[in-house]
Tab-separated table of C-alpha atoms and ligand atoms in Angstrom:
chain	number	residue	atom	x	y	z
Y	11	MET	CA	-7.563	44.027	15.978
Y	12	TYR	CA	-6.120	40.501	16.826
Y	13	ARG	CA	-7.083	37.083	15.225
Y	14	ILE	CA	-6.079	33.774	16.537
Y	15	GLY	CA	-5.748	30.368	14.815
Y	16	GLN	CA	-4.683	26.834	15.543
Y	17	GLY	CA	-3.213	24.115	13.300
Y	18	TRP	CA	-2.643	20.504	13.604
Y	19	ASP	CA	-0.862	18.036	11.455
Y	20	ARG	CA	0.618	14.579	11.645
Y	21	HIS	CA	2.881	12.677	9.178
Y	22	ARG	CA	4.004	8.986	9.169
Y	23	LEU	CA	7.816	8.595	9.685
Y	24	GLU	CA	9.283	6.121	7.117
Y	25	PRO	CA	12.838	4.938	6.928
Y	26	GLY	CA	14.946	6.477	4.085
Y	27	ARG	CA	12.818	9.612	3.746
Y	28	ARG	CA	14.687	12.972	4.031
Y	29	CYS	CA	13.875	14.354	7.425
Y	30	VAL	CA	12.801	18.018	7.389
Y	31	LEU	CA	10.950	19.862	10.019
Y	32	GLY	CA	10.537	23.688	10.112
Y	33	GLY	CA	12.592	23.935	6.952
Y	34	VAL	CA	15.697	22.382	8.758
Y	35	THR	CA	17.064	19.037	7.431
Y	36	PHE	CA	18.256	16.505	9.907
Y	37	PRO	CA	20.776	14.460	7.867
Y	38	ASP	CA	21.622	11.983	10.642
Y	39	CYS	CA	17.879	11.072	11.256
Y	40	PRO	CA	17.075	7.535	9.841
Y	41	VAL	CA	13.369	8.270	9.290
Y	42	GLY	CA	11.633	11.206	7.778
Y	43	PRO	CA	8.062	12.360	7.284
Y	44	LEU	CA	6.085	10.774	4.394
Y	45	GLY	CA	4.040	13.168	2.245
Y	46	HIS	CA	3.154	14.397	-1.036
Y	47	SER	CA	5.253	17.472	-0.318
Y	48	ASP	CA	8.398	17.222	1.679
Y	49	GLY	CA	6.348	16.249	4.555
Y	50	ASP	CA	7.259	19.005	6.856
Y	51	ALA	CA	4.415	18.784	9.422
Y	52	LEU	CA	5.742	21.907	11.402
Y	53	CYS	CA	5.452	24.024	8.408
Y	54	HIS	CA	2.052	22.473	7.584
Y	55	ALA	CA	0.707	22.980	11.003
Y	56	LEU	CA	1.747	26.546	11.105
Y	57	ALA	CA	0.258	27.252	7.751
Y	58	ASP	CA	-2.880	26.015	8.823
Y	59	ALA	CA	-2.832	28.148	11.902
Y	60	LEU	CA	-2.218	31.248	9.777
Y	61	LEU	CA	-4.997	30.425	7.372
Y	62	GLY	CA	-7.347	29.608	10.227
Y	63	ALA	CA	-6.582	32.878	11.892
Y	64	ALA	CA	-7.150	34.779	8.657
Y	65	GLY	CA	-10.365	32.758	7.872
Y	66	LEU	CA	-8.834	31.648	4.611
Y	67	GLY	CA	-9.486	27.778	4.723
Y	68	ASP	CA	-6.618	25.227	5.069
Y	69	ILE	CA	-3.411	24.206	3.493
Y	70	GLY	CA	-5.217	21.468	1.437
Y	71	ARG	CA	-7.420	24.072	-0.190
Y	72	HIS	CA	-4.606	26.172	-1.316
Y	73	PHE	CA	-1.953	23.416	-2.255
Y	74	PRO	CA	-4.101	20.179	-2.798
Y	75	ASP	CA	-2.046	16.935	-2.513
Y	76	THR	CA	-3.780	15.820	-5.831
Y	77	ASP	CA	-1.980	18.559	-7.709
Y	78	PRO	CA	1.325	17.482	-9.188
Y	79	ARG	CA	2.698	21.042	-8.803
Y	80	TRP	CA	3.024	20.440	-5.134
Y	81	ALA	CA	4.704	16.896	-5.359
Y	82	GLY	CA	7.909	17.174	-3.293
Y	83	ALA	CA	7.166	20.719	-2.567
Y	84	ASP	CA	9.492	22.720	0.015
Y	85	SER	CA	6.924	23.208	2.644
Y	86	LEU	CA	8.922	26.351	3.823
Y	87	ASP	CA	8.096	27.940	0.548
Y	88	LEU	CA	4.432	26.847	0.930
Y	89	LEU	CA	4.467	28.593	4.490
Y	90	THR	CA	6.042	31.714	2.679
Y	91	ARG	CA	3.153	31.593	0.204
Y	92	VAL	CA	0.538	31.348	3.007
Y	93	ARG	CA	2.178	34.495	4.711
Y	94	GLY	CA	1.717	36.313	1.495
Y	95	LEU	CA	-2.071	35.459	1.441
Y	96	VAL	CA	-2.351	36.590	4.975
Y	97	ASN	CA	-0.532	39.925	4.189
Y	98	GLU	CA	-2.793	40.355	1.156
Y	99	ALA	CA	-5.738	40.153	3.651
Y	100	GLY	CA	-4.308	42.988	5.604
Y	101	LEU	CA	-2.884	40.872	8.401
Y	102	VAL	CA	0.471	40.400	9.700
Y	103	VAL	CA	1.948	37.758	12.054
Y	104	GLU	CA	2.305	38.888	15.664
Y	105	ASN	CA	3.561	35.623	16.961
Y	106	VAL	CA	3.441	31.881	16.367
Y	107	ASP	CA	3.941	28.852	18.866
Y	108	ALA	CA	4.447	25.236	17.980
Y	109	THR	CA	4.885	21.997	19.859
Y	110	VAL	CA	6.494	19.017	17.939
Y	111	ILE	CA	5.703	15.626	19.266
Y	112	THR	CA	7.951	12.952	17.970
Y	113	GLU	CA	10.639	10.427	19.166
Y	114	ARG	CA	12.946	11.333	16.442
Y	115	PRO	CA	14.599	13.705	15.389
Y	116	LEU	CA	15.401	15.494	18.656
Y	117	ILE	CA	13.995	19.121	18.237
Y	118	ALA	CA	15.831	21.026	21.122
Y	119	PRO	CA	19.217	21.020	19.567
Y	120	ALA	CA	17.745	22.442	16.252
Y	121	SER	CA	15.403	24.841	17.603
Y	122	ALA	CA	17.400	27.949	17.086
Y	123	ALA	CA	17.841	26.952	13.384
Y	124	ILE	CA	14.118	26.108	13.032
Y	125	ARG	CA	13.155	29.380	14.534
Y	126	GLU	CA	15.569	31.358	12.203
Y	127	ARG	CA	14.012	29.470	9.178
Y	128	LEU	CA	10.571	29.981	10.175
Y	129	ALA	CA	11.001	33.694	11.127
Y	130	GLY	CA	12.418	34.254	7.662
Y	131	ALA	CA	9.244	32.466	5.963
Y	132	LEU	CA	6.923	34.521	8.340
Y	133	GLY	CA	8.680	37.854	7.900
Y	134	ILE	CA	9.042	38.409	11.603
Y	135	SER	CA	11.895	38.352	14.110
Y	136	GLU	CA	12.915	35.109	15.712
Y	137	SER	CA	11.670	36.421	19.208
Y	138	ARG	CA	8.165	36.012	17.769
Y	139	VAL	CA	8.554	32.502	16.802
Y	140	SER	CA	8.473	29.534	19.493
Y	141	VAL	CA	9.074	25.949	18.671
Y	142	LYS	CA	9.175	23.286	21.525
Y	143	GLY	CA	9.837	19.570	21.120
Y	144	THR	CA	8.328	16.860	23.296
Y	145	ARG	CA	8.215	12.988	23.049
Y	146	GLY	CA	5.452	10.464	23.316
Y	147	GLU	CA	6.888	8.600	26.374
Y	148	GLY	CA	6.299	5.307	24.642
Y	149	LEU	CA	2.474	6.001	24.285
Y	150	GLY	CA	0.546	6.280	21.153
Y	151	PRO	CA	1.993	6.483	17.538
Y	152	GLU	CA	4.288	9.234	18.495
Y	153	GLY	CA	5.749	7.157	21.370
Y	154	ARG	CA	6.181	4.194	18.977
Y	155	GLY	CA	8.131	6.344	16.667
Y	156	GLU	CA	5.487	5.874	13.842
Y	157	CYS	CA	4.763	9.529	13.263
Y	158	VAL	CA	5.537	13.163	13.848
Y	159	THR	CA	2.563	15.280	15.249
Y	160	VAL	CA	2.676	19.129	15.455
Y	161	GLN	CA	0.260	21.648	17.307
Y	162	ALA	CA	0.552	25.179	16.323
Y	163	VAL	CA	-1.141	28.467	17.096
Y	164	ALA	CA	-0.680	31.834	15.418
Y	165	LEU	CA	-1.744	35.291	16.333
Y	166	LEU	CA	-2.347	37.775	13.491
Y	167	ARG	CA	-2.762	41.542	13.763
Y	168	ARG	CA	-4.656	43.782	11.275
Y	169	GLU	CA	-2.214	46.295	9.854
Y	170	ALA	CA	-3.064	49.856	10.759
Y	171	SER	CA	-4.472	51.416	7.679
Y	172	SER	CA	-2.719	54.320	6.476
I	230	LIG	MG1	0.859	17.902	6.180
């Protein structure tokens, strides 16, 4: 039995913020995602896709941005925790796919490193993790460089009961 879920997240990009996406830091990027946590919109969108597929609500329910515990949180750690919730529900991740829409940073050169980090958090092989980057072509807030937006889907499989 399979279950599918989708996630969407957007964070404003601000000068001087550490730029982290998919658990990978981009030290040369002059802007980074603003957020209560580290602002890693890719991890957030994936977490929401997993939670949606499992019928477990959303990331805001599990890690509210009003809770000081999650201030500056490492979102790759949050994604690992979400994977744990999914596993506790008897589900495992079959595969995930995400599209990162942003002018900066460039995703393609880092996609292998991002896939490795996400695969580790999700407990699956890198071949089951897809991350694509695209740009806003001058249109909308992404095209103006104001934000990073991420769309993600996740497929979960119910573990065969022994
Ligand atoms: Mg977010």
